[in-house]
Amino acid sequence: MAEAAAAAAKPAKDGDQEELREGMARILKKGNDVFYNEAQVTNRDLSVAVLRQFLPQLAQEKAEGKLRKPGQAQKDKRQAKKAAAKAAAQDEPAQPAQAGARVLEGLAASGLRSIRYALELDGVSRIDANDLDPAVVESMRANIALNGPGVAARVVPACSDARLLMLQNPEAYDAIDLDPYGTPAHFLDSALQAVAEGGLLAVTATDMAVLCGNSGEVCWTKYGSYPIHRPYCHEAAVRILLACLESHANRYKRYIVPLLSVHMDFYIRVFVRVFTSAAEIKASASKQAYVWQSQGCDSWWLQPVGQQQQKGSSVKHMPAHGPAVPSNRCPESGAAFLMGGPIWARPLHDQAWVAGLLQQMDQESGRYAQHARLKGILTSVLEELPDVPLYYNVHDMCRTVRCTPPRAEQLRSALINAGFRVSGSHANPLALKTDAPPKVVWDIIRCWVKLHPIKPPEPNSYPAAILSKEIETEADFRKAAGAVPESVKAGVKRFVQNPAFWGPKARHGRPLKPEQQKQQQAQAEQRRTRQQQQQQEGQGAAAAAADSDSSGGAAAGGSNGSAAAAAAAAVEDAAAEQQQQQGEAAAAAAADGDDLLSMLYDKEDGEAERPPKKARKVPAAAAAAGSS
C-alpha cells in the first residue's frame, strides 16, 4: 500500500510533461505546446467566484418565471407540442428538459478553466470546452481524464471555430466565457446570440495597447470606438468594450447589464447579463457618450450620444444636446480638443451584486489562491462613484503645472468641502473620481500653487495659461469627513503586488525567446520544488500507514483499507497544502506590497523628485483664445 500511495502522490509525467495544480484541478503541461499563463489564476479565481454567485441566482429566477421574453410562453408551448409529436411518431417517451446550467468556454486551450468549473461549481449540467487546434483538444482530453470520471461526465471537449459553435446553438448557454489571446472583437456577435435570456457573458481583452489609444485606428476598426491615450485610458478601455458589446447586442433586440467590469494587470475583464427587449434597446444611445479631451491639460467633458425625455407615461428618445464643451478651445489651457468614443457612460458594476460577491469570497477565502488580491480589487470597486465615468490623475495634473502634488486626503477634503463627491478607482491607485467640473478641480490646484509657490512657468505655455486663470472656487484643505476611504481606515490592501514572472505570455506553439525560456524554467523549478515536498510528505504518511498495518497483524482485519484511506488522505492533504501555499503567497504579496493610495494618506509623495515635464508652448491662436 505504501507503493500505491507514493504513486498517487507523485505528479503524473509523460516525457518532460509536468503536472500543474490550480484550485481543485490538475493539468499536464509540456513547454509551450498548449497556452497556459499562471498569471491568469486571478482571472480564473474571479470567474469561478462570479459563477458561484450567479448560477444559483439564475436558477431561482428561472424557477420564478422571471426570465421569459415577450411571447416566450407561447413559443415554449409550441416547442413542447412538437417534441411530444416527434416522440410519439418514433414511439419514444419525450425527453425531459435537462436540469442545471449549460456553460461554454469558447477558447479552452488546456481546459483548466472548464475543469475548475466542473469541480468547483454546483448546478452545472454540461460544460462545452472548445478549441480550434486539434492538438490542443487532444491535450485537453488528457487533462479531463486526469481529473476523473466526474469531470469527464460534465466537460465535453469540442474542436471547432468558436463562432460557428455559438451560431449553431442560439440562446443555448446560461454562461459563456471568452478569454482569447488578444482581442475578443470577432467573437462578440455570435456570443451575444448564443447566450440564453438573462445569461452571463464573461469576456477578456488583452489588446490593451489598442484599447488605450496607442493604435486608435485599429481600435476603431475592431471595437467601433476611438480611444484617447490619457491617464484614464484603462477605465476607458473597459467602457469601450462595454459599448461594443451593447452595439452588437442591439442588432438582435438585446441589451447588456454589467455586473462587474474591471481592469487587472495587462487585461480587462467584464461580466454582463444579456436580456431581450425591443423597447429597452431604444435607450442604448443615451447610455453612451463621446469624450472631449483638452490637448493642453487633463480637462475632459462627456458628450452624450442620445437622451430620453419623459412625457407622462411615455418616453421619447432623441439626440442629445451639445456641444458639451464651453467653447471651441479649452477654457483652462486654450488648447484645441480631441474627440474620442463612443464609450459606455452608465455604471460599470452592480455594486449591490458585487457586495454579495465579496461577502461570499470572504466566507470561502480558502478556495481562492488570489483571494487577497481579488478582495482589494472588489473593495475598490465598491468605493467607486458608480455614476461618474473616467477619472483624473492628480499627479499628472500637478506635473502639467510643475508643482508638488498634495496628499490625497487634502485634495479629497478640498473637493468635499466645496460640495462635491469624490472617490478612487480600482483601475489606478492614483485615480480621482469626482462629479466636480474641470474648472473646480483646476481651481483647487491653483489654490494649492498659491500656498506652495513654484518657479514661474514659461510665458505663452500651457502651465502659464492655466495658472493665470482667476480662482472662482476657493479651496478649503481642512480635513473633511469621508476624505479617507473606509478601506484605508480598515487597513485593506487594495493594490496588491503580483508574484514575480507574471505578465503576458507567448501564443501557444510559438518558439520561446531566451528570456521567456529562463522565466518558464524558473517557474517550473518553483512548482517542481513544491511537488517534491508534497510527494515526500505523501510517501512518509503512506509508510507510516503501512507500518501501522504490519504491526497490527491479524487483529486489524480492515488494516489494508485503513492504509489505503491513509494514503488517499495523504494525497488529498498534499493537494490542500499546495492550495494553502498559493493562498499564503498571495497573502504575503498583499502584506509586502505597497498600497499606493494608503501611502499617500500617510506622507508626502515623492512625485516632486521626478524631473518636471517640460512646459509646452501654446500656439499663437490658442494663446489669443486663452487671453480672451
XYZ file of C-alpha atoms in Angstrom:
628
model
C 0.000 0.000 0.000
C 2.925 2.343 0.577
C 3.957 1.991 -3.081
C 0.412 2.765 -4.239
C 0.256 5.883 -2.071
C 3.618 7.043 -3.372
C 2.479 6.570 -6.969
C -0.712 8.511 -6.299
C 1.191 11.354 -4.684
C 3.776 11.533 -7.456
C 2.980 14.074 -10.212
C 1.991 12.328 -13.435
C 4.508 12.927 -16.207
C 4.843 11.917 -19.822
C 8.276 12.671 -21.209
C 9.052 16.156 -19.922
C 5.462 16.965 -19.006
C 4.801 18.475 -15.617
C 1.635 18.372 -13.611
C 0.148 21.690 -12.530
C -2.488 22.197 -9.853
C -4.859 25.127 -9.548
C -7.904 25.202 -7.336
C -9.228 21.633 -7.370
C -7.993 20.938 -10.915
C -4.882 19.267 -12.336
C -3.456 19.587 -15.838
C -0.383 18.373 -17.719
C 1.899 20.898 -19.401
C 4.776 20.418 -21.810
C 6.715 23.505 -22.870
C 4.586 25.927 -24.879
C 2.561 23.264 -26.704
C -0.658 24.449 -25.032
C -1.212 28.003 -23.840
C -1.067 28.384 -20.067
C -0.443 31.565 -18.120
C -0.024 31.286 -14.363
C -0.793 34.993 -14.005
C -4.353 34.343 -15.143
C -5.106 32.478 -11.914
C -6.553 35.813 -10.747
C -8.863 35.816 -13.753
C -9.872 32.196 -13.239
C -10.419 32.615 -9.483
C -12.638 35.626 -10.147
C -14.577 33.745 -12.843
C -15.218 30.797 -10.519
C -16.381 33.156 -7.772
C -18.686 35.083 -10.127
C -20.337 31.895 -11.397
C -20.715 30.539 -7.864
C -22.633 33.717 -7.086
C -24.536 33.969 -10.370
C -25.735 30.448 -11.180
C -27.916 29.984 -8.044
C -29.423 33.416 -8.719
C -30.157 32.425 -12.313
C -31.741 29.135 -11.252
C -34.009 30.944 -8.800
C -35.070 33.491 -11.433
C -35.876 30.672 -13.853
C -37.919 28.843 -11.224
C -39.907 32.030 -10.542
C -40.514 32.603 -14.270
C -38.741 35.972 -14.346
C -36.687 35.366 -17.491
C -39.385 34.857 -20.111
C -39.095 37.027 -23.190
C -42.226 38.598 -24.700
C -44.163 35.766 -26.367
C -41.880 33.135 -24.807
C -44.742 31.222 -23.160
C -46.450 30.550 -26.495
C -43.133 29.607 -28.076
C -42.406 27.114 -25.288
C -45.830 25.511 -25.736
C -45.283 25.088 -29.481
C -41.829 23.570 -28.935
C -43.188 21.162 -26.289
C -46.003 20.157 -28.614
C -43.566 19.478 -31.483
C -41.276 17.459 -29.214
C -44.196 15.355 -27.958
C -45.434 14.734 -31.518
C -41.937 13.712 -32.643
C -41.547 11.342 -29.700
C -44.965 9.801 -30.380
C -44.113 9.259 -34.047
C -40.899 7.484 -33.060
C -42.672 5.573 -30.261
C -40.254 7.031 -27.717
C -41.022 8.892 -24.491
C -40.411 12.668 -24.609
C -37.076 13.627 -23.101
C -37.353 15.865 -20.035
C -35.574 19.213 -20.064
C -32.005 18.978 -18.847
C -31.582 20.225 -15.292
C -28.708 22.512 -14.401
C -26.869 25.239 -16.266
C -25.022 24.833 -19.541
C -21.692 26.663 -19.850
C -19.407 27.293 -22.818
C -15.705 28.081 -22.713
C -15.123 29.161 -26.289
C -11.312 29.117 -26.259
C -10.429 26.485 -23.682
C -6.752 25.722 -24.520
C -5.632 23.326 -21.743
C -9.195 23.064 -20.421
C -8.075 24.208 -16.962
C -10.886 26.720 -16.567
C -13.575 24.258 -17.654
C -12.188 21.591 -15.333
C -12.282 24.040 -12.446
C -15.886 24.890 -13.323
C -16.782 21.193 -13.263
C -15.101 20.630 -9.909
C -15.945 23.870 -8.121
C -19.418 24.876 -9.349
C -22.769 23.475 -8.297
C -25.806 23.297 -10.548
C -23.899 22.841 -13.825
C -25.064 20.001 -16.059
C -22.705 20.456 -19.008
C -19.601 22.447 -19.901
C -18.598 22.674 -23.554
C -14.807 23.207 -23.728
C -13.910 24.261 -27.262
C -10.687 24.986 -29.117
C -9.832 25.287 -32.795
C -6.482 23.432 -32.653
C -6.890 19.595 -32.818
C -3.597 19.004 -30.971
C -4.727 21.300 -28.174
C -8.064 19.476 -27.943
C -6.227 16.148 -27.541
C -4.231 17.653 -24.696
C -7.491 18.922 -23.220
C -8.982 15.404 -23.355
C -5.979 14.074 -21.417
C -6.419 16.776 -18.772
C -10.121 15.987 -18.449
C -9.366 12.283 -17.992
C -6.674 13.142 -15.437
C -9.342 14.716 -13.203
C -11.557 11.642 -13.024
C -14.873 10.364 -14.359
C -16.926 13.060 -12.631
C -15.239 15.743 -14.712
C -15.356 13.632 -17.867
C -19.136 13.306 -17.455
C -19.665 17.069 -17.352
C -16.939 18.552 -19.577
C -17.487 17.928 -23.294
C -14.421 18.784 -25.422
C -15.067 20.178 -28.904
C -12.795 21.074 -31.818
C -14.490 23.854 -33.741
C -14.443 27.521 -34.610
C -15.988 29.145 -31.533
C -18.024 31.487 -33.716
C -19.574 28.616 -35.649
C -20.248 26.625 -32.483
C -22.093 29.564 -30.921
C -24.115 30.280 -34.052
C -25.198 26.634 -34.146
C -26.521 26.910 -30.566
C -28.659 30.069 -30.369
C -29.567 31.093 -26.801
C -28.355 27.694 -25.570
C -25.813 28.695 -22.918
C -26.525 30.083 -19.476
C -22.950 31.338 -19.288
C -20.327 31.907 -21.984
C -16.682 32.544 -21.124
C -14.424 34.098 -23.784
C -10.774 34.522 -22.825
C -8.917 34.893 -26.133
C -5.295 35.687 -26.841
C -5.680 39.335 -27.889
C -8.943 40.877 -28.984
C -12.361 39.237 -28.485
C -13.973 41.515 -31.098
C -14.670 38.858 -33.737
C -16.393 36.554 -31.196
C -18.833 39.067 -29.734
C -21.568 38.988 -32.366
C -22.037 35.210 -32.217
C -21.634 35.115 -28.426
C -24.468 37.579 -27.915
C -26.724 35.311 -29.976
C -25.717 32.139 -28.132
C -26.208 33.303 -24.535
C -29.597 32.476 -23.040
C -32.082 35.068 -21.806
C -30.682 36.617 -18.642
C -27.491 34.596 -19.065
C -23.946 35.695 -18.312
C -21.303 36.679 -20.860
C -17.736 36.919 -19.492
C -15.191 38.500 -21.843
C -11.461 39.191 -21.534
C -9.494 41.567 -23.771
C -5.692 41.657 -23.605
C -5.029 44.052 -26.514
C -4.551 46.966 -24.132
C -2.230 48.918 -26.434
C -5.099 49.113 -28.915
C -7.807 49.887 -26.362
C -5.710 52.505 -24.535
C -5.016 54.613 -27.614
C -1.584 53.605 -28.917
C -3.271 52.384 -32.113
C -6.508 54.330 -32.209
C -7.359 53.466 -35.797
C -7.107 49.742 -35.002
C -9.416 50.180 -32.025
C -11.940 51.911 -34.284
C -11.929 49.019 -36.753
C -12.243 46.354 -34.032
C -14.487 47.991 -31.438
C -16.162 50.895 -33.262
C -14.716 53.448 -30.848
C -11.771 55.850 -30.967
C -9.609 55.790 -27.794
C -7.672 58.712 -26.332
C -4.353 57.998 -24.655
C -4.790 59.816 -21.339
C -4.448 58.814 -17.646
C -7.990 57.389 -17.576
C -7.268 55.088 -20.537
C -7.622 51.829 -18.567
C -11.155 52.616 -17.432
C -11.920 53.981 -20.898
C -10.799 50.602 -22.322
C -13.397 48.838 -20.164
C -16.053 51.287 -21.325
C -15.095 50.825 -24.990
C -15.563 47.057 -24.674
C -18.956 47.509 -22.974
C -20.091 49.934 -25.683
C -19.041 47.396 -28.320
C -20.998 44.631 -26.560
C -24.077 46.847 -26.360
C -23.805 47.678 -30.067
C -23.643 44.008 -31.076
C -26.497 43.095 -28.737
C -28.788 45.820 -30.113
C -28.726 44.191 -33.558
C -30.700 41.284 -32.108
C -33.045 43.377 -29.907
C -30.867 42.593 -26.920
C -29.032 44.742 -24.365
C -26.440 44.244 -21.654
C -26.465 44.857 -17.893
C -22.922 44.947 -16.417
C -22.426 43.060 -13.150
C -18.678 43.602 -12.806
C -16.188 45.265 -15.170
C -12.544 45.579 -14.157
C -9.057 46.332 -15.361
C -6.438 43.961 -13.926
C -2.751 43.574 -14.734
C -2.425 43.553 -18.536
C -6.077 42.953 -19.478
C -9.687 43.904 -18.861
C -12.460 41.532 -17.814
C -16.204 42.183 -17.970
C -19.184 40.150 -16.728
C -22.501 41.226 -18.260
C -26.015 39.817 -18.327
C -27.881 39.748 -21.630
C -31.608 40.445 -21.974
C -34.043 40.903 -24.858
C -36.372 43.888 -25.211
C -37.230 45.886 -28.327
C -38.324 48.766 -26.080
C -35.235 48.839 -23.889
C -32.740 48.990 -26.759
C -34.178 52.354 -27.778
C -32.362 53.795 -24.766
C -28.988 52.485 -25.962
C -27.805 55.835 -27.351
C -28.427 57.535 -24.010
C -26.105 55.003 -22.346
C -23.103 56.076 -24.429
C -21.068 59.253 -24.776
C -18.212 60.857 -26.679
C -15.208 62.323 -24.840
C -13.898 65.840 -25.452
C -10.285 65.897 -24.270
C -8.164 69.027 -23.996
C -4.789 68.733 -25.710
C -3.171 71.167 -23.282
C -4.228 69.758 -19.902
C -6.157 66.923 -18.273
C -9.602 68.529 -18.612
C -12.290 66.425 -20.294
C -16.032 66.583 -20.910
C -18.588 63.915 -21.857
C -20.989 64.427 -24.754
C -23.967 62.002 -24.531
C -24.991 60.449 -27.837
C -28.715 60.414 -27.028
C -31.190 61.492 -24.366
C -34.574 60.470 -23.009
C -37.480 62.803 -22.266
C -40.343 61.655 -20.057
C -43.788 62.826 -21.148
C -46.415 61.389 -18.872
C -46.211 57.626 -19.147
C -44.323 57.703 -22.444
C -40.597 58.148 -23.064
C -39.265 59.988 -26.078
C -35.801 59.147 -27.373
C -33.899 61.854 -29.221
C -30.364 63.128 -29.927
C -28.570 64.749 -27.009
C -27.940 68.478 -26.916
C -24.422 69.758 -27.480
C -21.663 70.610 -27.638
C -20.667 69.638 -24.110
C -17.588 71.891 -24.154
C -17.995 75.593 -23.300
C -16.155 76.828 -26.413
C -14.057 75.601 -29.298
C -10.939 75.930 -27.105
C -10.177 74.510 -23.675
C -11.214 77.156 -21.111
C -8.221 76.246 -18.912
C -5.274 75.949 -21.296
C -6.624 77.483 -24.503
C -5.709 74.304 -26.401
C -7.764 72.522 -29.028
C -9.769 69.382 -28.304
C -9.518 65.738 -29.237
C -12.763 63.779 -29.507
C -12.893 60.079 -28.645
C -15.539 57.430 -28.185
C -18.260 56.491 -28.055
C -17.798 54.811 -24.669
C -20.195 53.237 -22.169
C -21.331 56.055 -19.852
C -23.508 54.092 -17.412
C -22.229 52.287 -14.268
C -19.572 49.619 -14.757
C -20.840 47.431 -11.921
C -23.908 46.378 -9.999
C -22.493 47.396 -6.640
C -25.091 45.530 -4.566
C -24.259 42.373 -6.505
C -20.516 42.948 -6.077
C -21.031 43.388 -2.319
C -22.644 39.945 -2.199
C -19.783 38.525 -4.278
C -17.174 39.927 -1.900
C -19.041 38.562 1.105
C -19.199 35.115 -0.473
C -15.490 35.172 -1.340
C -14.579 36.162 2.210
C -16.576 33.212 3.509
C -14.770 30.859 1.093
C -11.358 32.543 1.145
C -9.519 29.203 1.305
C -10.943 28.283 -2.102
C -9.139 31.083 -3.957
C -5.357 31.370 -4.225
C -5.689 35.045 -5.161
C -8.283 35.957 -2.534
C -6.177 38.786 -1.075
C -5.757 40.465 -4.439
C -9.374 39.994 -5.501
C -10.572 41.345 -2.160
C -8.567 44.505 -2.829
C -9.997 44.914 -6.324
C -13.604 44.348 -5.257
C -13.201 46.662 -2.268
C -12.007 49.421 -4.606
C -14.931 48.699 -6.926
C -17.405 49.136 -4.070
C -15.899 52.508 -3.134
C -16.084 53.964 -6.660
C -18.635 56.612 -7.583
C -20.898 54.497 -9.823
C -22.330 57.384 -11.865
C -19.038 59.200 -12.655
C -17.263 57.891 -15.759
C -13.471 58.256 -16.044
C -11.138 59.947 -13.571
C -8.249 62.387 -13.103
C -4.691 61.565 -12.134
C -3.727 64.415 -9.824
C -0.022 63.701 -10.213
C -0.349 64.271 -13.951
C -2.275 67.495 -13.346
C 0.387 68.749 -10.942
C 3.119 67.722 -13.358
C 1.445 69.867 -16.005
C 1.848 72.996 -13.847
C 5.140 71.740 -12.344
C 4.076 71.746 -8.687
C 4.356 69.270 -5.829
C 1.103 67.249 -5.590
C -0.989 67.478 -2.418
C -1.702 64.429 -0.324
C -4.772 62.503 -1.415
C -6.534 63.350 1.845
C -6.007 67.091 1.294
C -7.294 67.078 -2.268
C -10.309 64.951 -1.402
C -11.094 67.243 1.516
C -10.975 70.310 -0.727
C -13.464 68.750 -3.152
C -15.788 67.545 -0.371
C -15.666 70.950 1.339
C -16.619 72.525 -1.997
C -19.771 70.370 -2.083
C -18.719 67.624 -4.490
C -18.366 63.846 -4.245
C -15.061 62.070 -4.618
C -13.668 58.517 -4.751
C -10.803 56.479 -6.114
C -10.820 53.836 -8.858
C -9.835 50.186 -8.973
C -8.047 50.863 -12.278
C -5.391 53.225 -10.905
C -4.150 53.770 -7.340
C -3.644 57.485 -8.087
C -7.076 57.990 -9.663
C -9.510 60.660 -8.517
C -13.167 60.307 -9.480
C -15.337 63.334 -8.825
C -18.513 64.984 -10.076
C -16.797 68.370 -9.868
C -16.312 70.110 -13.260
C -12.742 70.605 -14.534
C -12.881 74.294 -13.586
C -13.290 73.427 -9.886
C -10.531 70.810 -9.945
C -8.137 73.284 -11.544
C -9.175 75.994 -9.066
C -8.095 73.684 -6.237
C -4.755 73.088 -7.976
C -4.350 76.852 -8.419
C -5.078 77.402 -4.713
C -2.508 74.736 -3.870
C 0.085 76.509 -6.017
C -0.673 79.787 -4.232
C 0.033 78.111 -0.895
C 3.140 76.370 -2.274
C 4.735 78.813 -4.748
C 6.633 77.446 -7.713
C 9.035 78.829 -10.247
C 7.072 80.978 -12.731
C 6.250 78.951 -15.861
C 7.461 79.979 -19.294
C 5.353 82.694 -20.901
C 2.819 81.540 -23.506
C 2.972 77.945 -22.217
C 0.031 75.816 -21.153
C 1.047 75.980 -17.458
C 1.148 79.765 -17.678
C -2.312 79.838 -19.243
C -3.747 77.527 -16.581
C -2.245 79.364 -13.594
C -3.243 82.781 -14.933
C -6.963 81.993 -14.648
C -8.918 83.723 -11.914
C -9.835 81.459 -8.998
C -13.597 81.210 -8.582
C -13.736 78.367 -6.031
C -11.505 78.925 -3.014
C -10.154 75.606 -1.750
C -10.594 74.565 1.856
C -7.971 71.924 2.596
C -9.143 71.208 6.145
C -9.805 67.525 6.692
C -13.362 66.590 5.724
C -15.455 63.609 6.737
C -15.159 60.970 4.037
C -11.781 62.188 2.778
C -10.135 58.930 3.862
C -11.801 55.817 2.386
C -13.143 53.268 4.830
C -10.876 50.599 3.351
C -7.807 52.685 4.222
C -9.045 53.057 7.807
C -9.624 49.292 7.960
C -6.169 48.542 6.553
C -7.451 46.656 3.494
C -4.763 46.208 0.836
C -6.363 47.291 -2.420
C -3.451 47.214 -4.876
C -1.582 44.013 -4.142
C 1.653 43.286 -5.951
C 1.839 40.202 -8.153
C 4.470 37.488 -7.669
C 7.477 37.526 -9.973
C 7.287 36.299 -13.583
C 3.650 37.385 -14.017
C 2.573 39.021 -17.256
C 1.549 38.268 -20.849
C 2.806 35.030 -22.390
C 3.666 33.963 -25.937
C 0.927 32.409 -28.065
C 0.996 28.610 -27.832
C 3.103 26.798 -30.419
C 5.491 29.712 -30.914
C 9.159 29.142 -30.001
C 10.006 30.943 -26.793
C 12.590 33.708 -26.667
C 15.631 33.082 -24.431
C 14.332 35.321 -21.647
C 10.924 33.596 -21.852
C 12.616 30.192 -21.591
C 14.517 31.308 -18.489
C 11.312 32.643 -16.960
C 9.416 29.431 -17.694
C 12.262 27.314 -16.301
C 12.283 29.354 -13.083
C 8.533 28.917 -12.701
C 8.775 25.181 -13.408
C 11.548 24.811 -10.838
C 9.423 26.525 -8.202
C 6.495 24.220 -8.950
C 8.772 21.154 -9.016
C 10.142 22.004 -5.579
C 6.640 22.281 -4.149
C 5.594 18.979 -5.731
C 8.670 17.159 -4.402
C 7.918 18.392 -0.891
C 4.328 17.203 -1.217
C 5.493 13.848 -2.637
C 7.884 13.270 0.264
C 5.166 14.104 2.769
C 2.775 11.719 0.992
C 5.347 8.926 0.982
C 6.024 9.487 4.677
C 2.336 9.294 5.514
C 1.914 6.147 3.377
C 4.923 4.474 5.025
C 3.554 5.265 8.452
C 0.216 3.755 7.461
C 1.967 0.609 6.148
C 3.985 0.214 9.347
C 0.828 0.526 11.394
C -0.804 -2.102 9.180
C 2.046 -4.632 9.589
C 2.295 -4.168 13.356
C -1.414 -4.641 13.804
C -1.322 -8.207 12.404
C -4.478 -10.243 12.007
C -6.172 -8.350 14.841
C -6.873 -5.463 12.478
C -8.847 -7.127 9.736
C -9.544 -3.855 7.978
C -5.960 -2.599 8.117
C -5.490 -2.716 4.348
C -8.451 -0.424 3.965
C -7.051 1.848 6.686
C -3.701 2.048 4.912
C -5.407 2.864 1.630
C -7.520 5.503 3.320
C -4.425 6.985 4.941
C -2.617 7.036 1.600
C -5.547 8.720 -0.087
C -5.741 11.214 2.761
C -2.029 11.933 2.311
C -2.578 12.711 -1.355
C -5.517 14.977 -0.534
C -3.508 16.703 2.186
C -0.697 17.348 -0.292
C -3.111 18.972 -2.733
C -4.704 21.002 0.051
C -1.276 22.144 1.219
C -0.387 23.339 -2.257
C -3.629 25.320 -2.399
C -2.802 26.779 1.021
C 0.712 27.700 -0.160
C -0.765 29.548 -3.145
C -3.077 31.441 -0.823
C -0.204 32.237 1.550
C 1.865 33.506 -1.374
C -0.941 35.847 -2.365
C -1.352 36.975 1.246
C 2.387 37.572 1.513
C 2.232 39.672 -1.629
C -0.577 41.621 -0.012
C 1.471 42.142 3.136
C 4.647 43.091 1.279
C 3.047 45.135 -1.495
C 2.730 48.868 -1.163
C -0.836 50.109 -1.214
C -0.088 53.320 -3.058
C -3.191 55.194 -2.016
C -2.802 54.447 1.679
C 0.804 55.588 1.397
C -0.439 58.897 0.015
C -2.541 59.445 3.123
C 0.465 58.965 5.415
C 3.198 61.096 3.896
C 4.071 63.428 1.079
C 4.564 61.604 -2.200
C 7.934 61.655 -3.884
C 6.465 62.744 -7.195
C 8.105 66.162 -6.833
C 11.508 64.499 -7.015
C 10.870 63.421 -10.586
C 12.091 65.773 -13.304
C 9.209 68.089 -14.230
C 7.521 67.816 -17.590
C 8.813 70.444 -19.980
C 6.249 73.191 -20.425
C 4.620 73.073 -23.823
C 4.379 76.200 -25.916
C 0.902 77.462 -26.669
C 0.189 78.002 -30.370
C -0.434 81.612 -31.251
C -4.132 81.009 -31.961
C -4.579 79.168 -28.673
C -2.778 81.922 -26.769
C -5.053 84.521 -28.277
C -8.113 82.437 -27.430
C -6.872 81.861 -23.892
C -6.130 85.519 -23.239
C -9.571 86.498 -24.419
